Short mmCIF file of C-alpha atoms and ligand atoms in Angstrom, two decimals:
data_model
loop_
_atom_site.label_atom_id
_atom_site.label_comp_id
_atom_site.label_asym_id
_atom_site.label_seq_id
_atom_site.Cartn_x
_atom_site.Cartn_y
_atom_site.Cartn_z
CA MET A 152 11.70 9.01 -21.68
CA SER A 153 12.51 5.19 -20.50
CA ILE A 154 11.92 4.06 -17.19
CA ALA A 155 15.07 3.70 -15.89
CA GLU A 156 14.94 7.72 -16.75
CA ASN A 157 11.52 8.28 -15.23
CA ILE A 158 13.04 6.12 -11.91
CA SER A 159 16.50 8.63 -11.53
CA ASN A 160 14.46 11.52 -11.79
CA VAL A 161 11.67 10.37 -9.23
CA LEU A 162 14.30 9.58 -6.52
CA LYS A 163 15.55 13.03 -6.67
CA PHE A 164 12.72 14.17 -4.89
CA ILE A 165 12.42 11.31 -2.38
CA PRO A 166 14.77 11.26 0.61
CA LYS A 167 16.30 8.19 1.67
CA ASP A 168 13.80 7.28 4.39
CA VAL A 169 11.05 7.36 2.45
CA LYS A 170 10.16 4.42 0.76
CA LEU A 171 9.51 4.21 -3.22
CA ILE A 172 6.84 1.65 -4.24
CA ALA A 173 6.76 1.29 -7.95
CA VAL A 174 3.09 0.37 -8.96
CA SER A 175 2.91 -1.97 -11.75
CA LYS A 176 -0.65 -2.74 -12.40
CA THR A 177 -1.08 -3.41 -15.86
CA LYS A 178 2.61 -3.27 -16.52
CA THR A 179 4.56 -6.66 -18.50
CA VAL A 180 7.22 -7.91 -16.66
CA GLU A 181 9.43 -6.80 -19.21
CA GLU A 182 8.46 -3.09 -18.08
CA MET A 183 8.73 -4.52 -14.35
CA LYS A 184 12.18 -5.93 -15.13
CA GLU A 185 13.57 -2.59 -16.18
CA ALA A 186 13.04 -1.13 -13.22
CA TYR A 187 14.02 -4.02 -11.13
CA ASP A 188 17.57 -3.43 -13.17
CA VAL A 189 17.72 -0.19 -11.73
CA GLY A 190 17.23 -1.65 -8.36
CA ILE A 191 13.62 -1.55 -7.78
CA ARG A 192 12.46 -4.07 -5.49
CA ASP A 193 9.30 -2.87 -4.18
CA PHE A 194 6.52 -3.96 -6.35
CA GLY A 195 2.53 -2.36 -6.08
CA GLU A 196 0.03 -3.86 -7.47
CA ASN A 197 -3.94 -3.93 -7.54
CA LYS A 198 -4.83 -7.61 -8.12
CA VAL A 199 -4.54 -10.53 -6.13
CA GLN A 200 -4.10 -12.25 -9.91
CA GLU A 201 -1.86 -9.50 -11.33
CA ILE A 202 0.33 -10.84 -8.04
CA GLN A 203 -0.08 -14.61 -8.86
CA ASN A 204 0.66 -14.32 -12.70
CA LYS A 205 4.00 -12.10 -11.81
CA TYR A 206 5.10 -13.69 -8.88
CA SER A 207 7.43 -16.57 -10.42
CA ASP A 208 9.16 -14.24 -12.98
CA PHE A 209 11.01 -12.38 -10.01
CA PRO A 210 13.50 -13.17 -7.84
CA SER A 211 12.40 -13.52 -4.08
CA ASP A 212 14.28 -10.32 -2.99
CA VAL A 213 11.27 -8.52 -4.81
CA ARG A 214 8.76 -7.32 -2.01
CA TRP A 215 4.89 -7.40 -3.45
CA HIS A 216 3.23 -4.53 -1.88
CA LEU A 217 -0.86 -4.89 -2.55
CA ILE A 218 -2.32 -1.97 -2.78
CA GLY A 219 -5.85 -2.46 -4.03
CA HIS A 220 -9.07 -3.34 -2.31
CA LEU A 221 -8.52 -7.21 -0.99
CA GLN A 222 -11.52 -9.46 -1.12
CA ARG A 223 -12.09 -11.99 1.30
CA ASN A 224 -11.81 -15.04 -1.01
CA LYS A 225 -8.49 -14.16 -2.15
CA VAL A 226 -6.67 -13.89 1.08
CA LYS A 227 -5.75 -17.92 0.55
CA TYR A 228 -3.92 -17.05 -2.66
CA ILE A 229 -1.49 -14.16 -1.06
CA VAL A 230 -0.16 -15.92 2.45
CA ASP A 231 3.13 -16.48 0.97
CA LYS A 232 3.47 -13.96 -1.70
CA VAL A 233 3.15 -10.41 -0.33
CA HIS A 234 4.95 -8.25 1.78
CA LEU A 235 2.96 -5.93 2.99
CA ILE A 236 -0.88 -5.70 2.37
CA HIS A 237 -2.08 -1.71 2.41
CA SER A 238 -5.80 -2.41 1.93
CA LEU A 239 -7.23 -3.70 5.43
CA ASP A 240 -10.62 -1.85 5.18
CA SER A 241 -13.04 -3.76 7.55
CA ILE A 242 -13.47 -6.20 10.39
CA ASP A 243 -14.45 -8.97 7.94
CA LEU A 244 -11.27 -9.44 6.15
CA LEU A 245 -9.29 -8.78 9.33
CA ASN A 246 -10.83 -12.19 10.35
CA GLU A 247 -10.14 -14.17 7.05
CA ILE A 248 -6.61 -12.37 7.32
CA GLU A 249 -5.81 -13.89 10.55
CA LYS A 250 -7.53 -17.54 9.73
CA GLN A 251 -5.73 -17.68 6.45
CA TYR A 252 -2.38 -16.83 8.03
CA GLY A 253 -2.79 -18.76 11.20
CA ARG A 254 -3.75 -21.83 9.24
CA LYS A 255 -0.04 -21.41 7.50
CA ASN A 256 1.61 -20.01 10.85
CA ALA A 257 2.51 -16.92 8.89
CA GLU A 258 2.31 -13.27 10.02
CA ALA A 259 0.75 -10.85 7.97
CA HIS A 260 2.42 -7.35 7.94
CA VAL A 261 -1.16 -4.85 6.94
CA LEU A 262 -1.51 -1.18 6.69
CA ILE A 263 -5.10 -0.08 7.84
CA GLU A 264 -6.64 2.16 4.93
CA ILE A 265 -8.35 4.96 5.85
CA ASN A 266 -10.75 6.91 3.56
CA ILE A 267 -9.87 10.15 4.55
CA GLY A 268 -11.83 12.12 2.17
CA LYS A 269 -15.23 9.79 3.21
CA GLU A 270 -15.92 9.15 -0.61
CA GLU A 271 -18.51 7.18 -1.45
CA SER A 272 -16.22 5.30 -4.31
CA LYS A 273 -13.61 4.65 -2.27
CA THR A 274 -12.53 1.66 0.19
CA GLY A 275 -10.75 2.29 3.45
CA ILE A 276 -12.32 2.91 6.60
CA PHE A 277 -13.55 5.95 8.27
CA VAL A 278 -11.54 7.94 11.15
CA GLU A 279 -14.66 7.04 13.49
CA GLN A 280 -14.11 3.47 12.94
CA LEU A 281 -10.43 3.14 13.69
CA ASP A 282 -11.38 2.52 17.36
CA ASN A 283 -13.09 -0.60 16.47
CA LEU A 284 -10.69 -1.63 13.86
CA ILE A 285 -7.96 -1.75 16.52
CA ASN A 286 -10.01 -3.34 18.92
CA ALA A 287 -10.20 -6.21 16.67
CA VAL A 288 -6.54 -6.09 15.71
CA GLU A 289 -5.66 -6.63 19.29
CA ASN A 290 -7.37 -9.69 19.46
CA CYS A 291 -5.27 -11.02 16.96
CA ASN A 292 -2.55 -13.79 17.01
CA ASN A 293 -1.50 -13.64 13.37
CA ILE A 294 -1.33 -9.68 12.05
CA LYS A 295 0.91 -6.92 12.64
CA VAL A 296 -0.45 -3.46 12.01
CA GLN A 297 2.82 -1.20 10.41
CA GLY A 298 0.74 2.20 9.75
CA LEU A 299 -1.77 3.27 7.59
CA MET A 300 -2.40 4.08 4.09
CA THR A 301 -4.90 6.42 1.90
CA VAL A 302 -6.05 7.53 -1.29
CA ILE A 303 -7.32 10.82 -1.03
CA PRO A 304 -9.55 12.57 -3.03
CA LYS A 305 -8.71 14.49 -6.13
CA GLY A 306 -7.90 17.95 -5.87
CA THR A 307 -5.69 21.04 -5.69
CA PRO A 308 -2.73 20.67 -3.78
CA GLU A 309 -3.66 22.73 -0.86
CA GLU A 310 -7.29 20.38 -0.56
CA ASN A 311 -4.20 17.71 -0.66
CA ARG A 312 -2.25 19.26 2.02
CA LYS A 313 -5.30 19.29 3.81
CA TYR A 314 -5.86 15.03 3.30
CA PHE A 315 -2.81 14.56 4.23
CA LYS A 316 -2.23 16.51 7.26
CA GLU A 317 -5.02 15.11 8.91
CA MET A 318 -3.52 11.36 7.95
CA LYS A 319 -0.36 12.43 9.39
CA THR A 320 -1.99 13.53 12.63
CA ILE A 321 -3.90 10.13 13.12
CA PHE A 322 -0.87 8.42 12.55
CA GLU A 323 1.17 10.84 15.21
CA ASN A 324 -1.74 9.90 17.65
CA LEU A 325 -1.56 6.01 17.26
CA SER A 326 2.09 6.48 17.72
CA ASN A 327 2.03 7.59 21.14
CA ARG A 328 -0.39 4.70 22.04
CA GLN A 329 0.92 1.44 23.40
CA PHE A 330 -0.54 -1.93 21.61
CA LYS A 331 0.23 -5.55 21.42
CA ASN A 332 -0.29 -5.89 17.36
CA ILE A 333 0.40 -2.82 16.11
CA LYS A 334 3.44 -0.36 15.31
CA MET A 335 3.34 3.03 13.27
CA LYS A 336 6.48 2.52 11.17
CA TYR A 337 4.57 3.31 7.37
CA LEU A 338 2.95 6.03 6.41
CA SER A 339 1.79 5.07 2.86
CA MET A 340 0.16 8.10 0.92
CA GLY A 341 1.23 9.70 -2.23
CA MET A 342 1.04 8.86 -6.00
CA THR A 343 2.76 10.38 -9.36
CA ALA A 344 0.42 13.74 -9.16
CA ASP A 345 0.83 14.48 -5.39
CA TYR A 346 3.55 12.64 -3.66
CA LYS A 347 5.84 15.72 -3.52
CA ILE A 348 3.36 17.07 -0.90
CA ALA A 349 2.55 13.98 0.44
CA ILE A 350 6.44 13.79 1.66
CA GLU A 351 6.17 17.37 2.94
CA GLU A 352 3.52 16.13 4.93
CA GLY A 353 5.26 13.47 6.65
CA SER A 354 4.40 10.26 4.24
CA ASN A 355 7.43 7.70 4.12
CA MET A 356 6.06 5.70 1.56
CA VAL A 357 4.88 6.99 -1.86
CA ARG A 358 2.55 4.84 -4.19
CA ILE A 359 4.12 6.06 -7.93
CA GLY A 360 2.85 4.28 -10.82
CA THR A 361 2.59 6.39 -14.01
CA GLY A 362 5.19 8.65 -13.31
CA ILE A 363 7.73 5.27 -13.34
CA PHE A 364 5.67 3.25 -15.96
CA GLY A 365 4.07 5.86 -18.00
CA PRO A 366 0.05 5.43 -19.00
CA ARG A 367 -1.31 2.43 -18.04
CA ASN A 368 -2.50 -0.19 -20.48
CA TYR A 369 -5.95 -1.82 -19.54
CA ASN A 370 -6.29 -4.14 -22.50
CA ASN A 371 -2.92 -5.77 -21.90
CA LYS A 372 -3.46 -7.31 -18.56
C1 PLP B 624 -2.83 3.10 -9.33
C2 PLP B 624 -2.39 3.06 -7.85
C3 PLP B 624 -1.21 4.20 -7.34
C4 PLP B 624 -0.15 4.80 -8.47
O1 PLP B 624 -0.69 5.55 -9.42
P1 PLP B 624 -0.42 6.87 -10.18
O2 PLP B 624 -1.10 7.88 -9.91
O3 PLP B 624 -0.05 6.13 -11.46
O4 PLP B 624 0.94 7.17 -9.48
C5 PLP B 624 -1.16 4.43 -6.06
N1 PLP B 624 -1.79 3.78 -5.08
C6 PLP B 624 -2.82 3.13 -5.21
C7 PLP B 624 -3.86 2.61 -4.57
C8 PLP B 624 -3.32 2.41 -6.60
O5 PLP B 624 -4.68 2.17 -7.01
#
């Protein structure tokens, strides 16, 4: 199936109030333009370098989402480019974002990434570290947290559901608190294999790569 057909299939399962991010890592500008031509404006990339490479090939109505781990020394390259950073996962990174966005008098929009399955191989903070990070966010001037993101462990649909439910509970709890720099707008969870369950459990932002663009080609970066 073509990219356009894949998108129209995926959209059948996505309610209007859920945002679709087309995850385009390793994909060519030509492939991404097929998605752009059928209306996709939100693209997700894992690497700062890849956003830099592709950025000028698209009109300014494209919204770039950084969904992979962000190294502190790369923050300075994304200040004017990235619409939403999904992967705030440490106070050190927070401080660097504050510094680099402050320099340009810009406001960073970020999601806090939670390692809900407490997997060693994954980035994101543990729930127990959330309050510390929140306190640090509240001391910032150039950062707005707009929600939460997670990549759940691989598992059965029922295991997935449990993690999505836990995320939704955290999201709701934070929604009921008052903050200066934090507003729970986006709950970014669900990928090709599990986005339908994620939406059932309250996701309002899904990140779909393979389901739109087909298998990734890691030789073709
Ligand atoms: C690659 C990636 C996705 C998309 O994964 P698919 O299974 O291809 O849909 C979503 N989120 C993150 C953080 C990713 O790195």
